[in-house]
CSV table of C-alpha atoms in Angstrom, one decimal:
chain,number,residue,atom,x,y,z
A,71,ASP,CA,15.8,-12.2,-4.0
A,72,THR,CA,13.6,-13.1,-0.5
A,73,GLY,CA,11.4,-9.5,-1.1
A,74,VAL,CA,11.7,-6.5,0.8
A,75,SER,CA,12.5,-6.6,4.4
A,76,GLN,CA,12.2,-4.9,7.3
A,77,ASP,CA,13.3,-4.6,10.8
A,78,PRO,CA,12.4,-5.1,13.7
A,79,ARG,CA,9.2,-6.6,13.4
A,80,HIS,CA,8.0,-5.1,16.4
A,81,LYS,CA,9.7,-1.9,18.3
A,82,ILE,CA,7.9,-1.3,21.8
A,83,THR,CA,8.9,1.9,22.9
A,84,LYS,CA,7.9,5.0,25.5
A,85,ARG,CA,6.6,8.3,25.0
A,86,GLY,CA,9.7,10.5,23.9
A,87,GLN,CA,12.3,8.3,22.8
A,88,ASN,CA,13.4,8.0,19.4
A,89,VAL,CA,12.7,4.6,17.1
A,90,THR,CA,14.7,4.2,13.9
A,91,PHE,CA,13.4,1.3,11.1
A,92,ARG,CA,15.7,0.1,9.0
A,93,CYS,CA,14.1,-1.1,5.2
A,94,ASP,CA,15.8,-3.2,2.5
A,95,PRO,CA,14.1,-3.1,-1.0
A,96,ILE,CA,14.2,-6.0,-3.6
A,97,SER,CA,18.0,-5.1,-4.7
A,98,GLU,CA,17.3,-4.6,-7.6
A,99,HIS,CA,14.2,-1.7,-7.3
A,100,ASN,CA,15.5,2.0,-7.3
A,101,ARG,CA,12.4,3.5,-5.9
A,102,LEU,CA,11.9,2.7,-2.0
A,103,TYR,CA,8.6,4.4,-0.6
A,104,TRP,CA,7.4,4.2,3.3
A,105,TYR,CA,3.8,4.1,4.3
A,106,ARG,CA,2.1,3.7,7.6
A,107,GLN,CA,-0.8,2.3,8.1
A,108,THR,CA,-3.5,2.7,11.9
A,109,LEU,CA,-5.4,-0.8,12.4
A,110,GLY,CA,-8.7,-0.6,10.3
A,111,GLN,CA,-6.9,1.9,7.5
A,112,GLY,CA,-5.3,1.8,4.4
A,113,PRO,CA,-1.7,2.5,4.1
A,114,GLU,CA,-0.8,6.7,4.0
A,115,PHE,CA,2.7,7.5,2.0
A,116,LEU,CA,4.7,9.3,3.7
A,117,THR,CA,7.6,9.2,1.4
A,118,TYR,CA,9.7,8.1,-1.6
A,119,PHE,CA,12.7,8.1,-2.8
A,120,GLN,CA,14.9,7.0,-6.6
A,121,ASN,CA,18.2,6.4,-5.7
A,122,GLU,CA,19.8,8.4,-3.1
A,123,ALA,CA,17.1,11.1,-4.2
A,124,GLN,CA,13.8,11.9,-1.9
A,125,LEU,CA,11.2,12.9,-4.2
A,126,GLU,CA,8.1,13.3,-2.2
A,127,LYS,CA,7.6,14.0,0.8
A,128,SER,CA,3.5,13.6,3.0
A,129,ARG,CA,2.4,16.5,5.3
A,130,LEU,CA,2.1,13.9,7.3
A,131,LEU,CA,5.6,13.4,7.4
A,132,SER,CA,6.3,16.1,10.3
A,133,ASP,CA,9.6,17.8,11.8
A,134,ARG,CA,9.7,14.6,14.1
A,135,PHE,CA,10.1,12.2,11.3
A,136,SER,CA,13.2,12.0,8.8
A,137,ALA,CA,13.8,9.6,6.3
A,138,GLU,CA,17.4,8.9,4.3
A,139,ARG,CA,17.9,6.8,1.7
A,140,PRO,CA,22.2,7.2,1.7
A,141,LYS,CA,23.5,5.1,-1.3
A,142,GLY,CA,20.4,3.9,-2.8
A,143,SER,CA,20.0,0.6,-1.6
A,144,PHE,CA,18.9,0.4,2.9
A,145,SER,CA,16.6,3.6,3.7
A,146,THR,CA,15.4,4.4,7.1
A,147,LEU,CA,13.1,5.6,8.9
A,148,GLU,CA,13.5,7.8,12.4
A,149,ILE,CA,10.9,9.3,14.3
A,150,GLN,CA,11.9,11.3,17.7
A,151,ARG,CA,10.8,11.3,20.7
A,152,THR,CA,7.6,9.5,19.9
A,153,GLU,CA,4.2,10.2,21.1
A,154,GLN,CA,0.7,7.3,21.2
A,155,GLY,CA,-0.2,9.0,17.9
A,156,ASP,CA,2.8,7.0,16.1
A,157,SER,CA,1.7,4.0,17.1
A,158,ALA,CA,1.1,2.2,13.6
A,159,MET,CA,2.0,-0.2,11.3
A,160,TYR,CA,5.4,1.1,8.8
A,161,LEU,CA,4.9,-0.3,5.4
A,162,CYS,CA,8.1,-0.6,3.4
A,163,ALA,CA,7.3,-1.2,-0.2
A,164,SER,CA,10.3,-0.7,-2.8
A,165,SER,CA,9.5,-0.7,-6.9
A,166,LEU,CA,11.2,0.1,-9.9
A,167,ASP,CA,10.3,3.7,-11.7
A,168,GLY,CA,8.2,2.7,-14.8
A,169,SER,CA,10.0,4.6,-17.2
A,170,GLY,CA,10.0,2.2,-20.3
A,171,ARG,CA,10.2,-1.4,-18.5
A,172,SER,CA,8.2,-4.2,-18.9
A,173,GLY,CA,6.8,-6.9,-16.3
A,174,ARG,CA,3.4,-7.8,-15.3
A,175,TRP,CA,1.6,-5.1,-15.8
A,176,GLY,CA,3.6,-3.1,-18.5
A,177,ASN,CA,5.1,-0.4,-18.6
A,178,TYR,CA,4.1,0.1,-14.5
A,179,ASN,CA,6.2,0.2,-11.2
A,180,GLU,CA,4.4,-2.4,-9.0
A,181,GLN,CA,5.5,-1.3,-5.5
A,182,PHE,CA,6.7,-5.3,-3.2
A,183,PHE,CA,5.3,-4.2,0.3
A,184,GLY,CA,7.5,-5.7,3.1
A,185,PRO,CA,6.0,-7.3,6.2
A,186,GLY,CA,6.0,-3.8,8.3
A,187,THR,CA,7.4,-3.0,11.1
A,188,ARG,CA,4.8,-2.7,14.1
A,189,LEU,CA,5.2,0.2,16.7
A,190,THR,CA,3.5,0.7,19.7
A,191,VAL,CA,4.2,3.8,21.9
A,192,LEU,CA,3.1,3.5,25.9
B,214,GLN,CA,-13.8,13.8,3.4
B,215,LYS,CA,-11.5,11.1,1.8
B,216,GLU,CA,-10.1,10.3,-1.5
B,217,VAL,CA,-11.1,7.5,-1.3
B,218,GLU,CA,-14.0,5.9,0.2
B,219,GLN,CA,-14.3,1.9,0.9
B,220,ASP,CA,-16.6,0.1,2.4
B,221,PRO,CA,-15.0,-1.3,5.4
B,222,GLY,CA,-17.2,-4.6,5.9
B,223,PRO,CA,-16.8,-7.0,6.9
B,224,LEU,CA,-18.1,-9.1,4.6
B,225,SER,CA,-18.9,-13.0,4.8
B,226,VAL,CA,-19.5,-15.3,1.7
B,227,PRO,CA,-20.3,-19.1,1.8
B,228,GLU,CA,-17.9,-20.8,-0.5
B,229,GLY,CA,-18.4,-20.5,-3.9
B,230,ALA,CA,-20.1,-17.5,-4.0
B,231,ILE,CA,-19.5,-14.7,-6.0
B,232,VAL,CA,-18.1,-11.3,-3.9
B,233,SER,CA,-18.4,-7.5,-4.9
B,234,LEU,CA,-15.6,-5.0,-3.6
B,235,ASN,CA,-16.4,-1.1,-4.1
B,236,CYS,CA,-14.8,2.1,-4.6
B,237,THR,CA,-15.6,5.2,-5.1
B,238,TYR,CA,-13.2,7.8,-5.6
B,239,SER,CA,-13.8,12.2,-6.2
B,240,ASN,CA,-10.0,13.5,-7.4
B,241,SER,CA,-10.6,13.0,-11.2
B,242,ALA,CA,-7.3,13.5,-11.9
B,243,PHE,CA,-6.6,10.0,-10.4
B,244,GLN,CA,-5.8,7.6,-13.3
B,245,TYR,CA,-4.7,3.9,-12.0
B,246,PHE,CA,-6.5,1.6,-10.0
B,247,MET,CA,-5.2,-1.4,-8.2
B,248,TRP,CA,-6.6,-4.0,-6.0
B,249,TYR,CA,-3.7,-5.2,-3.5
B,250,ARG,CA,-5.1,-8.2,-0.4
B,251,GLN,CA,-3.9,-8.3,2.5
B,252,TYR,CA,-3.2,-10.7,5.4
B,253,SER,CA,-3.2,-10.3,9.0
B,254,ARG,CA,0.4,-9.1,9.7
B,255,LYS,CA,1.4,-9.1,6.4
B,256,GLY,CA,1.9,-6.4,3.9
B,257,PRO,CA,-0.8,-6.1,0.8
B,258,GLU,CA,-0.4,-7.9,-2.0
B,259,LEU,CA,-1.3,-6.0,-5.4
B,260,LEU,CA,-3.3,-8.3,-7.5
B,261,MET,CA,-4.7,-6.2,-10.5
B,262,TYR,CA,-3.4,-3.3,-11.6
B,263,THR,CA,-6.4,-1.1,-14.4
B,264,TYR,CA,-6.0,2.2,-16.4
B,265,SER,CA,-8.9,2.2,-18.4
B,266,SER,CA,-12.4,1.9,-18.4
B,267,GLY,CA,-13.8,-1.4,-18.8
B,268,ASN,CA,-12.7,-4.8,-17.3
B,269,LYS,CA,-9.9,-6.4,-17.0
B,270,GLU,CA,-9.6,-9.9,-16.4
B,271,ASP,CA,-6.9,-12.8,-14.0
B,272,GLY,CA,-8.0,-15.8,-13.1
B,273,ARG,CA,-11.5,-15.5,-10.5
B,274,PHE,CA,-10.3,-11.8,-10.6
B,275,THR,CA,-12.1,-8.6,-12.5
B,276,ALA,CA,-11.6,-5.3,-11.9
B,277,GLN,CA,-14.2,-2.4,-13.7
B,278,VAL,CA,-13.8,0.6,-13.8
B,279,ASP,CA,-16.0,3.6,-15.1
B,280,LYS,CA,-14.4,6.8,-14.7
B,281,SER,CA,-17.3,8.8,-15.5
B,282,SER,CA,-19.3,7.5,-12.8
B,283,LYS,CA,-15.3,7.6,-10.0
B,284,TYR,CA,-16.2,3.3,-9.3
B,285,ILE,CA,-14.3,1.1,-9.3
B,286,SER,CA,-14.4,-3.2,-8.5
B,287,LEU,CA,-13.3,-6.5,-7.9
B,288,PHE,CA,-15.0,-9.6,-8.2
B,289,ILE,CA,-14.0,-12.7,-7.4
B,290,ARG,CA,-15.7,-15.6,-8.6
B,291,ASP,CA,-15.5,-19.3,-7.0
B,292,SER,CA,-14.8,-17.6,-3.7
B,293,GLN,CA,-12.2,-19.9,-1.5
B,294,PRO,CA,-11.4,-19.7,2.2
B,295,SER,CA,-8.2,-18.7,1.4
B,296,ASP,CA,-9.4,-15.3,0.0
B,297,SER,CA,-10.1,-14.3,2.8
B,298,ALA,CA,-8.1,-11.3,3.9
B,299,THR,CA,-8.8,-7.5,4.0
B,300,TYR,CA,-9.0,-6.2,0.0
B,301,LEU,CA,-7.9,-2.2,-0.3
B,302,CYS,CA,-8.1,-0.6,-3.6
B,303,ALA,CA,-5.4,2.3,-4.1
B,304,MET,CA,-5.2,5.6,-6.8
B,305,ARG,CA,-2.4,7.0,-8.9
B,306,LYS,CA,-2.6,9.9,-11.0
B,307,ASN,CA,-0.2,8.2,-13.6
B,308,THR,CA,1.8,5.6,-14.3
B,309,ASN,CA,5.1,6.9,-12.8
B,310,ALA,CA,3.9,8.2,-9.5
B,311,GLY,CA,5.6,7.5,-6.5
B,312,LYS,CA,2.7,7.8,-4.1
B,313,SER,CA,-0.3,5.5,-3.3
B,314,THR,CA,-4.1,6.9,-1.9
B,315,PHE,CA,-5.7,3.9,-0.3
B,316,GLY,CA,-9.2,2.7,0.2
B,317,ASP,CA,-9.0,2.2,3.9
B,318,GLY,CA,-10.0,-1.6,3.0
B,319,THR,CA,-12.7,-4.2,2.8
B,320,THR,CA,-12.5,-6.7,5.6
B,321,LEU,CA,-13.6,-10.6,3.7
B,322,THR,CA,-14.0,-14.2,5.3
B,323,VAL,CA,-15.4,-16.9,3.1
B,324,LYS,CA,-16.4,-19.4,5.0
B,325,PRO,CA,-16.4,-23.2,4.0
């Protein structure tokens, strides 16, 4: 397994267009997360899935944003009617859930991040 | 005000120096603390994870947590040019929580 992958790596779009990003998690991971990171800031949590279920959504995730993970494997994040303020790096991460699994950090669901998709809205 | 505050730097040190990176937080519900390293144009990578007050060591890295002061630190001993990156602290309310809350990162440059 090569880790978390994201596609595309870069996307330039015009204001008002819709964009969709894809994330492929580490294959045995049942959790998948989306974060947004702007220049000079830390990642901000958007949402996460456990298997197919979307368990938590940030209020940052306005009604123009929708995320899906239909089969519990890859996920898509769609932004409708993009605005210049949506320009950011969109990071995906995956993990096991923390229940009774032992790893490097014990029973802890370490999040492994992908390389991100950089979105520029003109 | 942000829940997690981190001095953005930039921080520049000579090779071999001891580096100290710090974060403060306001939400006492945070119980689990992480340090990530992020190289330019890459995703964050976990360096250290801890949940108890005190010190935790891993090679050249030591994570320190003081829950009474809501203050965490990461120390890097014998710093190397390859340590040049942005360091992010992050926190969670419990080990199985989905959401991590990040600081804005400190940019470190280690000069040869």
